[in-house]
Amino acid sequence: MSSSEHSLKDYLPILSMAGLILIVQILALLLSMPMEINDMQAFEDPTQVSNSIYYIGMILVFTLLVLIAIKKNMKWVISLFIYLAIVSTLYYVFFALFTMIPALAGLENITSLLLSTGLTVLLYKYPEWYVIDLLGICIAGGVSALIGISLSIVPVVVLLILLAIYDAISVYKTKHMIAMAEGVMDLKLPILFIIPKHSNYSFITESFDEGEKREAFFMGLGDAVMPTLLVVSANVFLENGGLSYPVLGAMIGTLVGHIFLSVLVMRGKPQAGLPFLNSGAIIGFFIGVLLSGASIF
């Protein structure tokens, strides 16, 4: 094998993960319009920075409950909660999409419920990596759109900074995020993206015993969701709207941050993702603001 072929093979997972992030961003942008029209905002006043603090508080509580469930060997509680969250999120995603199809007028509720339930059952019965990736894209895009339309620019930027700091502390200092990730991976749920290292890989038979070599690359859904919040918020709350410089800047910045992150990870250095991804999205966004002359206040 030539060095160029070897290099391409080594960096293919980086490109694949970047592609998944880009797909999530595009889907979130697509979903944001019908979700906004149908009043799916999570917060009444999207300009309040306190919304970001509330969101951080929810993450901390959820993390604590997951760690307790892992320690008490009650992972079924985590599974039940996540399955309910999957059905709910997929319902909102399909409902938003179906409202854009005139032929389904009046049938959005029942169609969305049937499809979201059916896909969740498929996941339970057959949690293969491509099923998890497909549902992960839908879930990440839906969550990004729902929260992105609920927080204006300033609260989103505050949230991304706080999350980057929290992620760094939880990975480098307390390390509880690593413990939580390792504790729930064997549940085989769409809380991560999976890129196999070889064509005959099966996530169903993947062993997560300590010390065993992983046969795939993994990325948490949060690494795609969090920076995408700024992409959606910029698209919704800036006056020029559309694929403006700030929106494109946040998208490109996320991908640049992902590349820096992946290069370090490929060198065998585990890293917290959000400091790179969120910083890239924020820097790219503000470069876009400067180029466009838009006002964020």
PDB file of C-alpha atoms in Angstrom:
ATOM      1  CA  MET A   1       0.000   0.000   0.000  1.00  0.00           C
ATOM      2  CA  SER A   2       1.344   3.400  -0.910  1.00  0.00           C
ATOM      3  CA  SER A   3       1.782   6.130   1.667  1.00  0.00           C
ATOM      4  CA  SER A   4      -0.933   8.207   0.006  1.00  0.00           C
ATOM      5  CA  GLU A   5      -3.400   5.287   0.207  1.00  0.00           C
ATOM      6  CA  HIS A   6      -2.461   4.718   3.820  1.00  0.00           C
ATOM      7  CA  SER A   7      -2.980   8.396   4.574  1.00  0.00           C
ATOM      8  CA  LEU A   8      -6.400   8.390   2.913  1.00  0.00           C
ATOM      9  CA  LYS A   9      -7.463   5.321   4.896  1.00  0.00           C
ATOM     10  CA  ASP A  10      -6.276   6.880   8.148  1.00  0.00           C
ATOM     11  CA  TYR A  11      -8.187  10.100   7.617  1.00  0.00           C
ATOM     12  CA  LEU A  12     -11.342   8.620   6.093  1.00  0.00           C
ATOM     13  CA  PRO A  13     -13.062   8.405   9.534  1.00  0.00           C
ATOM     14  CA  ILE A  14     -12.416  12.129  10.033  1.00  0.00           C
ATOM     15  CA  LEU A  15     -14.098  12.927   6.723  1.00  0.00           C
ATOM     16  CA  SER A  16     -16.958  10.528   7.490  1.00  0.00           C
ATOM     17  CA  MET A  17     -17.637  12.100  10.876  1.00  0.00           C
ATOM     18  CA  ALA A  18     -17.424  15.567   9.319  1.00  0.00           C
ATOM     19  CA  GLY A  19     -19.980  14.421   6.751  1.00  0.00           C
ATOM     20  CA  LEU A  20     -22.343  13.286   9.508  1.00  0.00           C
ATOM     21  CA  ILE A  21     -21.996  16.644  11.272  1.00  0.00           C
ATOM     22  CA  LEU A  22     -22.749  18.457   8.009  1.00  0.00           C
ATOM     23  CA  ILE A  23     -25.824  16.304   7.375  1.00  0.00           C
ATOM     24  CA  VAL A  24     -27.077  17.058  10.900  1.00  0.00           C
ATOM     25  CA  GLN A  25     -26.588  20.794  10.310  1.00  0.00           C
ATOM     26  CA  ILE A  26     -28.447  20.723   6.988  1.00  0.00           C
ATOM     27  CA  LEU A  27     -31.314  18.677   8.471  1.00  0.00           C
ATOM     28  CA  ALA A  28     -31.553  21.041  11.458  1.00  0.00           C
ATOM     29  CA  LEU A  29     -31.769  24.038   9.138  1.00  0.00           C
ATOM     30  CA  LEU A  30     -34.470  22.282   7.117  1.00  0.00           C
ATOM     31  CA  LEU A  31     -36.471  21.436  10.241  1.00  0.00           C
ATOM     32  CA  SER A  32     -36.130  24.848  11.870  1.00  0.00           C
ATOM     33  CA  MET A  33     -38.652  26.578   9.592  1.00  0.00           C
ATOM     34  CA  PRO A  34     -41.625  24.182  10.054  1.00  0.00           C
ATOM     35  CA  MET A  35     -40.821  23.812  13.760  1.00  0.00           C
ATOM     36  CA  GLU A  36     -40.874  27.576  14.210  1.00  0.00           C
ATOM     37  CA  ILE A  37     -44.113  27.882  12.240  1.00  0.00           C
ATOM     38  CA  ASN A  38     -45.726  25.212  14.439  1.00  0.00           C
ATOM     39  CA  ASP A  39     -44.601  26.959  17.665  1.00  0.00           C
ATOM     40  CA  MET A  40     -42.339  24.148  18.881  1.00  0.00           C
ATOM     41  CA  GLN A  41     -40.004  26.490  20.772  1.00  0.00           C
ATOM     42  CA  ALA A  42     -38.878  25.110  24.125  1.00  0.00           C
ATOM     43  CA  PHE A  43     -38.659  28.544  25.796  1.00  0.00           C
ATOM     44  CA  GLU A  44     -41.176  31.360  25.765  1.00  0.00           C
ATOM     45  CA  ASP A  45     -38.572  34.117  25.581  1.00  0.00           C
ATOM     46  CA  PRO A  46     -35.584  33.010  23.457  1.00  0.00           C
ATOM     47  CA  THR A  47     -33.521  36.069  24.408  1.00  0.00           C
ATOM     48  CA  GLN A  48     -33.162  35.178  28.100  1.00  0.00           C
ATOM     49  CA  VAL A  49     -29.643  34.023  29.049  1.00  0.00           C
ATOM     50  CA  SER A  50     -31.224  32.268  32.044  1.00  0.00           C
ATOM     51  CA  ASN A  51     -32.533  29.694  29.540  1.00  0.00           C
ATOM     52  CA  SER A  52     -28.929  28.617  28.962  1.00  0.00           C
ATOM     53  CA  ILE A  53     -28.375  28.205  32.708  1.00  0.00           C
ATOM     54  CA  TYR A  54     -31.557  26.140  32.918  1.00  0.00           C
ATOM     55  CA  TYR A  55     -30.347  23.917  30.073  1.00  0.00           C
ATOM     56  CA  ILE A  56     -26.970  23.404  31.771  1.00  0.00           C
ATOM     57  CA  GLY A  57     -28.801  22.475  34.972  1.00  0.00           C
ATOM     58  CA  MET A  58     -30.835  19.848  33.108  1.00  0.00           C
ATOM     59  CA  ILE A  59     -27.629  18.333  31.693  1.00  0.00           C
ATOM     60  CA  LEU A  60     -26.035  18.165  35.149  1.00  0.00           C
ATOM     61  CA  VAL A  61     -29.102  16.493  36.666  1.00  0.00           C
ATOM     62  CA  PHE A  62     -29.332  14.001  33.805  1.00  0.00           C
ATOM     63  CA  THR A  63     -25.614  13.190  34.070  1.00  0.00           C
ATOM     64  CA  LEU A  64     -25.945  12.600  37.820  1.00  0.00           C
ATOM     65  CA  LEU A  65     -28.925  10.281  37.346  1.00  0.00           C
ATOM     66  CA  VAL A  66     -27.112   8.301  34.638  1.00  0.00           C
ATOM     67  CA  LEU A  67     -24.016   7.871  36.827  1.00  0.00           C
ATOM     68  CA  ILE A  68     -26.173   6.726  39.745  1.00  0.00           C
ATOM     69  CA  ALA A  69     -28.015   4.237  37.504  1.00  0.00           C
ATOM     70  CA  ILE A  70     -24.708   2.850  36.220  1.00  0.00           C
ATOM     71  CA  LYS A  71     -23.323   2.486  39.744  1.00  0.00           C
ATOM     72  CA  LYS A  72     -26.519   0.830  41.000  1.00  0.00           C
ATOM     73  CA  ASN A  73     -26.585  -1.509  37.973  1.00  0.00           C
ATOM     74  CA  MET A  74     -29.930  -0.074  36.866  1.00  0.00           C
ATOM     75  CA  LYS A  75     -29.150   0.573  33.204  1.00  0.00           C
ATOM     76  CA  TRP A  76     -32.709  -0.398  32.273  1.00  0.00           C
ATOM     77  CA  VAL A  77     -33.793   2.961  33.700  1.00  0.00           C
ATOM     78  CA  ILE A  78     -31.429   4.747  31.310  1.00  0.00           C
ATOM     79  CA  SER A  79     -32.680   2.633  28.400  1.00  0.00           C
ATOM     80  CA  LEU A  80     -36.341   3.337  29.215  1.00  0.00           C
ATOM     81  CA  PHE A  81     -35.750   7.082  29.460  1.00  0.00           C
ATOM     82  CA  ILE A  82     -33.750   7.216  26.234  1.00  0.00           C
ATOM     83  CA  TYR A  83     -36.270   5.116  24.294  1.00  0.00           C
ATOM     84  CA  LEU A  84     -39.040   7.494  25.372  1.00  0.00           C
ATOM     85  CA  ALA A  85     -36.867  10.441  24.333  1.00  0.00           C
ATOM     86  CA  ILE A  86     -36.204   8.784  20.958  1.00  0.00           C
ATOM     87  CA  VAL A  87     -39.907   8.286  20.211  1.00  0.00           C
ATOM     88  CA  SER A  88     -40.711  11.868  21.245  1.00  0.00           C
ATOM     89  CA  THR A  89     -37.884  13.451  19.246  1.00  0.00           C
ATOM     90  CA  LEU A  90     -38.578  11.396  16.118  1.00  0.00           C
ATOM     91  CA  TYR A  91     -42.250  12.347  16.388  1.00  0.00           C
ATOM     92  CA  TYR A  92     -41.387  16.062  16.355  1.00  0.00           C
ATOM     93  CA  VAL A  93     -38.968  15.556  13.460  1.00  0.00           C
ATOM     94  CA  PHE A  94     -41.466  13.720  11.268  1.00  0.00           C
ATOM     95  CA  PHE A  95     -44.337  16.007  12.238  1.00  0.00           C
ATOM     96  CA  ALA A  96     -42.290  19.030  11.163  1.00  0.00           C
ATOM     97  CA  LEU A  97     -41.353  17.364   7.879  1.00  0.00           C
ATOM     98  CA  PHE A  98     -44.869  16.132   7.133  1.00  0.00           C
ATOM     99  CA  THR A  99     -46.374  19.593   7.632  1.00  0.00           C
ATOM    100  CA  MET A 100     -44.383  20.556   4.522  1.00  0.00           C
ATOM    101  CA  ILE A 101     -46.209  17.903   2.451  1.00  0.00           C
ATOM    102  CA  PRO A 102     -49.721  19.046   1.401  1.00  0.00           C
ATOM    103  CA  ALA A 103     -50.825  15.464   0.660  1.00  0.00           C
ATOM    104  CA  LEU A 104     -50.441  14.606   4.350  1.00  0.00           C
ATOM    105  CA  ALA A 105     -52.521  17.511   5.630  1.00  0.00           C
ATOM    106  CA  GLY A 106     -54.532  16.315   8.637  1.00  0.00           C
ATOM    107  CA  LEU A 107     -52.548  13.078   8.877  1.00  0.00           C
ATOM    108  CA  GLU A 108     -49.336  14.473  10.349  1.00  0.00           C
ATOM    109  CA  ASN A 109     -50.010  13.288  13.902  1.00  0.00           C
ATOM    110  CA  ILE A 110     -50.876   9.661  13.225  1.00  0.00           C
ATOM    111  CA  THR A 111     -48.253   9.259  10.479  1.00  0.00           C
ATOM    112  CA  SER A 112     -45.522  10.738  12.666  1.00  0.00           C
ATOM    113  CA  LEU A 113     -46.510   8.573  15.640  1.00  0.00           C
ATOM    114  CA  LEU A 114     -46.570   5.364  13.596  1.00  0.00           C
ATOM    115  CA  LEU A 115     -43.243   6.074  11.905  1.00  0.00           C
ATOM    116  CA  SER A 116     -41.439   7.161  15.086  1.00  0.00           C
ATOM    117  CA  THR A 117     -42.756   4.134  16.981  1.00  0.00           C
ATOM    118  CA  GLY A 118     -41.864   1.761  14.144  1.00  0.00           C
ATOM    119  CA  LEU A 119     -38.301   3.042  13.897  1.00  0.00           C
ATOM    120  CA  THR A 120     -37.850   2.800  17.659  1.00  0.00           C
ATOM    121  CA  VAL A 121     -39.011  -0.824  17.568  1.00  0.00           C
ATOM    122  CA  LEU A 122     -36.574  -1.475  14.706  1.00  0.00           C
ATOM    123  CA  LEU A 123     -33.788  -0.001  16.827  1.00  0.00           C
ATOM    124  CA  TYR A 124     -34.723  -2.215  19.774  1.00  0.00           C
ATOM    125  CA  LYS A 125     -34.866  -5.362  17.647  1.00  0.00           C
ATOM    126  CA  TYR A 126     -31.886  -4.648  15.386  1.00  0.00           C
ATOM    127  CA  PRO A 127     -29.432  -2.059  16.801  1.00  0.00           C
ATOM    128  CA  GLU A 128     -26.910  -2.312  13.963  1.00  0.00           C
ATOM    129  CA  TRP A 129     -24.518   0.583  13.387  1.00  0.00           C
ATOM    130  CA  TYR A 130     -26.247   1.939  10.273  1.00  0.00           C
ATOM    131  CA  VAL A 131     -29.641   1.909  12.026  1.00  0.00           C
ATOM    132  CA  ILE A 132     -28.118   3.796  14.956  1.00  0.00           C
ATOM    133  CA  ASP A 133     -26.400   6.296  12.641  1.00  0.00           C
ATOM    134  CA  LEU A 134     -29.607   6.933  10.671  1.00  0.00           C
ATOM    135  CA  LEU A 135     -31.699   7.502  13.778  1.00  0.00           C
ATOM    136  CA  GLY A 136     -28.836   9.486  15.313  1.00  0.00           C
ATOM    137  CA  ILE A 137     -28.928  11.894  12.365  1.00  0.00           C
ATOM    138  CA  CYS A 138     -32.689  12.359  12.763  1.00  0.00           C
ATOM    139  CA  ILE A 139     -32.450  12.832  16.532  1.00  0.00           C
ATOM    140  CA  ALA A 140     -29.453  15.180  16.399  1.00  0.00           C
ATOM    141  CA  GLY A 141     -31.063  17.257  13.651  1.00  0.00           C
ATOM    142  CA  GLY A 142     -34.355  17.430  15.531  1.00  0.00           C
ATOM    143  CA  VAL A 143     -32.829  18.370  18.892  1.00  0.00           C
ATOM    144  CA  SER A 144     -30.591  20.973  17.248  1.00  0.00           C
ATOM    145  CA  ALA A 145     -33.566  22.541  15.496  1.00  0.00           C
ATOM    146  CA  LEU A 146     -35.814  22.496  18.575  1.00  0.00           C
ATOM    147  CA  ILE A 147     -33.264  24.135  20.862  1.00  0.00           C
ATOM    148  CA  GLY A 148     -31.804  26.346  18.138  1.00  0.00           C
ATOM    149  CA  ILE A 149     -35.166  28.017  17.468  1.00  0.00           C
ATOM    150  CA  SER A 150     -35.671  28.417  21.227  1.00  0.00           C
ATOM    151  CA  LEU A 151     -32.475  30.381  21.989  1.00  0.00           C
ATOM    152  CA  SER A 152     -31.350  33.570  20.296  1.00  0.00           C
ATOM    153  CA  ILE A 153     -27.705  34.281  19.488  1.00  0.00           C
ATOM    154  CA  VAL A 154     -26.416  35.538  22.845  1.00  0.00           C
ATOM    155  CA  PRO A 155     -27.931  32.736  24.968  1.00  0.00           C
ATOM    156  CA  VAL A 156     -26.618  30.153  22.487  1.00  0.00           C
ATOM    157  CA  VAL A 157     -23.093  31.572  22.584  1.00  0.00           C
ATOM    158  CA  VAL A 158     -23.200  31.610  26.400  1.00  0.00           C
ATOM    159  CA  LEU A 159     -24.480  28.027  26.401  1.00  0.00           C
ATOM    160  CA  LEU A 160     -21.735  26.821  24.030  1.00  0.00           C
ATOM    161  CA  ILE A 161     -19.009  28.456  26.133  1.00  0.00           C
ATOM    162  CA  LEU A 162     -20.366  26.922  29.345  1.00  0.00           C
ATOM    163  CA  LEU A 163     -20.719  23.503  27.714  1.00  0.00           C
ATOM    164  CA  ALA A 164     -17.157  23.646  26.368  1.00  0.00           C
ATOM    165  CA  ILE A 165     -15.854  24.427  29.862  1.00  0.00           C
ATOM    166  CA  TYR A 166     -18.009  21.679  31.411  1.00  0.00           C
ATOM    167  CA  ASP A 167     -16.879  19.139  28.804  1.00  0.00           C
ATOM    168  CA  ALA A 168     -13.214  19.964  29.407  1.00  0.00           C
ATOM    169  CA  ILE A 169     -13.611  19.601  33.193  1.00  0.00           C
ATOM    170  CA  SER A 170     -15.599  16.354  32.904  1.00  0.00           C
ATOM    171  CA  VAL A 171     -13.058  14.759  30.544  1.00  0.00           C
ATOM    172  CA  TYR A 172      -9.707  16.083  31.782  1.00  0.00           C
ATOM    173  CA  LYS A 173     -10.357  16.608  35.505  1.00  0.00           C
ATOM    174  CA  THR A 174     -13.230  14.642  37.025  1.00  0.00           C
ATOM    175  CA  LYS A 175     -13.302  12.150  34.089  1.00  0.00           C
ATOM    176  CA  HIS A 176     -16.929  11.330  34.878  1.00  0.00           C
ATOM    177  CA  MET A 177     -17.930  11.905  31.246  1.00  0.00           C
ATOM    178  CA  ILE A 178     -15.585   9.095  30.181  1.00  0.00           C
ATOM    179  CA  ALA A 179     -17.052   6.812  32.842  1.00  0.00           C
ATOM    180  CA  MET A 180     -20.575   7.658  31.714  1.00  0.00           C
ATOM    181  CA  ALA A 181     -19.780   7.059  28.031  1.00  0.00           C
ATOM    182  CA  GLU A 182     -18.179   3.693  28.775  1.00  0.00           C
ATOM    183  CA  GLY A 183     -21.109   2.764  31.008  1.00  0.00           C
ATOM    184  CA  VAL A 184     -23.828   3.287  28.397  1.00  0.00           C
ATOM    185  CA  MET A 185     -22.160   2.234  25.121  1.00  0.00           C
ATOM    186  CA  ASP A 186     -23.220  -1.378  25.591  1.00  0.00           C
ATOM    187  CA  LEU A 187     -26.872  -0.262  25.635  1.00  0.00           C
ATOM    188  CA  LYS A 188     -26.591   0.110  21.833  1.00  0.00           C
ATOM    189  CA  LEU A 189     -28.677   3.270  21.604  1.00  0.00           C
ATOM    190  CA  PRO A 190     -28.411   6.229  19.198  1.00  0.00           C
ATOM    191  CA  ILE A 191     -26.431   8.398  21.595  1.00  0.00           C
ATOM    192  CA  LEU A 192     -23.386   8.252  19.353  1.00  0.00           C
ATOM    193  CA  PHE A 193     -22.316   7.993  15.723  1.00  0.00           C
ATOM    194  CA  ILE A 194     -20.409   4.927  14.567  1.00  0.00           C
ATOM    195  CA  ILE A 195     -17.897   4.653  11.723  1.00  0.00           C
ATOM    196  CA  PRO A 196     -16.729   1.040  11.228  1.00  0.00           C
ATOM    197  CA  LYS A 197     -13.037   0.294  10.643  1.00  0.00           C
ATOM    198  CA  HIS A 198     -13.869  -2.551   8.233  1.00  0.00           C
ATOM    199  CA  SER A 199     -16.754  -3.555   5.960  1.00  0.00           C
ATOM    200  CA  ASN A 200     -17.921  -6.619   7.931  1.00  0.00           C
ATOM    201  CA  TYR A 201     -18.195  -4.751  11.243  1.00  0.00           C
ATOM    202  CA  SER A 202     -21.265  -5.366  13.409  1.00  0.00           C
ATOM    203  CA  PHE A 203     -22.157  -3.133  16.315  1.00  0.00           C
ATOM    204  CA  ILE A 204     -24.539  -5.796  17.617  1.00  0.00           C
ATOM    205  CA  THR A 205     -21.648  -8.146  18.327  1.00  0.00           C
ATOM    206  CA  GLU A 206     -19.215  -5.416  19.439  1.00  0.00           C
ATOM    207  CA  SER A 207     -17.683  -6.178  22.830  1.00  0.00           C
ATOM    208  CA  PHE A 208     -17.140  -3.320  25.255  1.00  0.00           C
ATOM    209  CA  ASP A 209     -14.996  -5.257  27.693  1.00  0.00           C
ATOM    210  CA  GLU A 210     -12.243  -3.160  29.175  1.00  0.00           C
ATOM    211  CA  GLY A 211      -8.930  -3.398  27.315  1.00  0.00           C
ATOM    212  CA  GLU A 212     -10.379  -4.828  24.093  1.00  0.00           C
ATOM    213  CA  LYS A 213      -9.556  -3.087  20.826  1.00  0.00           C
ATOM    214  CA  ARG A 214     -12.416  -1.109  19.315  1.00  0.00           C
ATOM    215  CA  GLU A 215     -13.436  -2.066  15.769  1.00  0.00           C
ATOM    216  CA  ALA A 216     -15.081   1.292  15.021  1.00  0.00           C
ATOM    217  CA  PHE A 217     -14.723   5.012  15.620  1.00  0.00           C
ATOM    218  CA  PHE A 218     -17.305   6.669  17.864  1.00  0.00           C
ATOM    219  CA  MET A 219     -18.533  10.247  18.290  1.00  0.00           C
ATOM    220  CA  GLY A 220     -21.188  11.358  20.769  1.00  0.00           C
ATOM    221  CA  LEU A 221     -24.344  12.940  19.357  1.00  0.00           C
ATOM    222  CA  GLY A 222     -23.704  16.000  21.513  1.00  0.00           C
ATOM    223  CA  ASP A 223     -20.609  16.810  19.464  1.00  0.00           C
ATOM    224  CA  ALA A 224     -22.863  17.308  16.446  1.00  0.00           C
ATOM    225  CA  VAL A 225     -25.811  18.874  18.286  1.00  0.00           C
ATOM    226  CA  MET A 226     -24.174  21.608  20.361  1.00  0.00           C
ATOM    227  CA  PRO A 227     -22.367  23.621  17.655  1.00  0.00           C
ATOM    228  CA  THR A 228     -25.378  23.167  15.369  1.00  0.00           C
ATOM    229  CA  LEU A 229     -27.467  25.164  17.864  1.00  0.00           C
ATOM    230  CA  LEU A 230     -25.577  28.276  16.766  1.00  0.00           C
ATOM    231  CA  VAL A 231     -26.073  27.407  13.093  1.00  0.00           C
ATOM    232  CA  VAL A 232     -29.850  27.193  13.590  1.00  0.00           C
ATOM    233  CA  SER A 233     -30.062  30.223  15.874  1.00  0.00           C
ATOM    234  CA  ALA A 234     -28.117  32.378  13.411  1.00  0.00           C
ATOM    235  CA  ASN A 235     -30.431  31.250  10.631  1.00  0.00           C
ATOM    236  CA  VAL A 236     -33.580  32.022  12.644  1.00  0.00           C
ATOM    237  CA  PHE A 237     -32.721  35.160  14.603  1.00  0.00           C
ATOM    238  CA  LEU A 238     -30.461  37.202  12.315  1.00  0.00           C
ATOM    239  CA  GLU A 239     -32.413  39.617  10.132  1.00  0.00           C
ATOM    240  CA  ASN A 240     -30.891  38.563   6.803  1.00  0.00           C
ATOM    241  CA  GLY A 241     -31.671  34.879   7.486  1.00  0.00           C
ATOM    242  CA  GLY A 242     -30.981  32.109   4.986  1.00  0.00           C
ATOM    243  CA  LEU A 243     -27.511  30.734   4.355  1.00  0.00           C
ATOM    244  CA  SER A 244     -25.841  34.007   5.340  1.00  0.00           C
ATOM    245  CA  TYR A 245     -22.170  34.510   6.167  1.00  0.00           C
ATOM    246  CA  PRO A 246     -22.746  33.967   9.921  1.00  0.00           C
ATOM    247  CA  VAL A 247     -24.626  30.717   9.270  1.00  0.00           C
ATOM    248  CA  LEU A 248     -22.021  29.439   6.843  1.00  0.00           C
ATOM    249  CA  GLY A 249     -19.269  30.662   9.159  1.00  0.00           C
ATOM    250  CA  ALA A 250     -20.666  28.647  12.067  1.00  0.00           C
ATOM    251  CA  MET A 251     -20.984  25.557   9.852  1.00  0.00           C
ATOM    252  CA  ILE A 252     -17.471  25.817   8.443  1.00  0.00           C
ATOM    253  CA  GLY A 253     -16.015  26.689  11.853  1.00  0.00           C
ATOM    254  CA  THR A 254     -17.566  23.550  13.347  1.00  0.00           C
ATOM    255  CA  LEU A 255     -15.961  21.403  10.649  1.00  0.00           C
ATOM    256  CA  VAL A 256     -12.572  23.093  11.121  1.00  0.00           C
ATOM    257  CA  GLY A 257     -12.819  22.476  14.872  1.00  0.00           C
ATOM    258  CA  HIS A 258     -13.710  18.857  14.147  1.00  0.00           C
ATOM    259  CA  ILE A 259     -10.607  18.428  11.982  1.00  0.00           C
ATOM    260  CA  PHE A 260      -8.307  19.802  14.714  1.00  0.00           C
ATOM    261  CA  LEU A 261     -10.016  17.559  17.265  1.00  0.00           C
ATOM    262  CA  SER A 262      -9.788  14.456  15.071  1.00  0.00           C
ATOM    263  CA  VAL A 263      -6.104  14.937  14.273  1.00  0.00           C
ATOM    264  CA  LEU A 264      -5.310  14.933  17.993  1.00  0.00           C
ATOM    265  CA  VAL A 265      -7.546  11.917  18.624  1.00  0.00           C
ATOM    266  CA  MET A 266      -5.948   9.998  15.728  1.00  0.00           C
ATOM    267  CA  ARG A 267      -2.582  10.560  17.404  1.00  0.00           C
ATOM    268  CA  GLY A 268      -3.838   8.614  20.382  1.00  0.00           C
ATOM    269  CA  LYS A 269      -4.714  11.552  22.619  1.00  0.00           C
ATOM    270  CA  PRO A 270      -8.306  11.370  23.959  1.00  0.00           C
ATOM    271  CA  GLN A 271      -9.863  14.811  23.869  1.00  0.00           C
ATOM    272  CA  ALA A 272     -12.990  16.633  24.994  1.00  0.00           C
ATOM    273  CA  GLY A 273     -14.879  17.435  21.807  1.00  0.00           C
ATOM    274  CA  LEU A 274     -16.883  20.547  22.636  1.00  0.00           C
ATOM    275  CA  PRO A 275     -13.947  22.916  23.350  1.00  0.00           C
ATOM    276  CA  PHE A 276     -12.845  22.396  19.727  1.00  0.00           C
ATOM    277  CA  LEU A 277     -16.256  22.177  18.062  1.00  0.00           C
ATOM    278  CA  ASN A 278     -17.979  24.969  19.964  1.00  0.00           C
ATOM    279  CA  SER A 279     -14.978  27.272  19.644  1.00  0.00           C
ATOM    280  CA  GLY A 280     -14.859  26.618  15.911  1.00  0.00           C
ATOM    281  CA  ALA A 281     -18.571  27.366  15.539  1.00  0.00           C
ATOM    282  CA  ILE A 282     -18.350  30.577  17.592  1.00  0.00           C
ATOM    283  CA  ILE A 283     -15.219  31.887  15.826  1.00  0.00           C
ATOM    284  CA  GLY A 284     -16.652  31.026  12.411  1.00  0.00           C
ATOM    285  CA  PHE A 285     -19.932  32.706  13.305  1.00  0.00           C
ATOM    286  CA  PHE A 286     -18.276  35.964  14.368  1.00  0.00           C
ATOM    287  CA  ILE A 287     -16.088  35.993  11.262  1.00  0.00           C
ATOM    288  CA  GLY A 288     -19.316  35.685   9.276  1.00  0.00           C
ATOM    289  CA  VAL A 289     -20.856  38.523  11.294  1.00  0.00           C
ATOM    290  CA  LEU A 290     -17.880  40.763  10.495  1.00  0.00           C
ATOM    291  CA  LEU A 291     -18.075  39.900   6.785  1.00  0.00           C
ATOM    292  CA  SER A 292     -21.817  40.496   6.597  1.00  0.00           C
ATOM    293  CA  GLY A 293     -22.062  43.496   8.905  1.00  0.00           C
ATOM    294  CA  ALA A 294     -24.990  41.857  10.689  1.00  0.00           C
ATOM    295  CA  SER A 295     -26.003  42.835  14.223  1.00  0.00           C
ATOM    296  CA  ILE A 296     -26.501  40.183  16.890  1.00  0.00           C
ATOM    297  CA  PHE A 297     -28.125  42.514  19.429  1.00  0.00           C
TER     298      PHE A 297
END
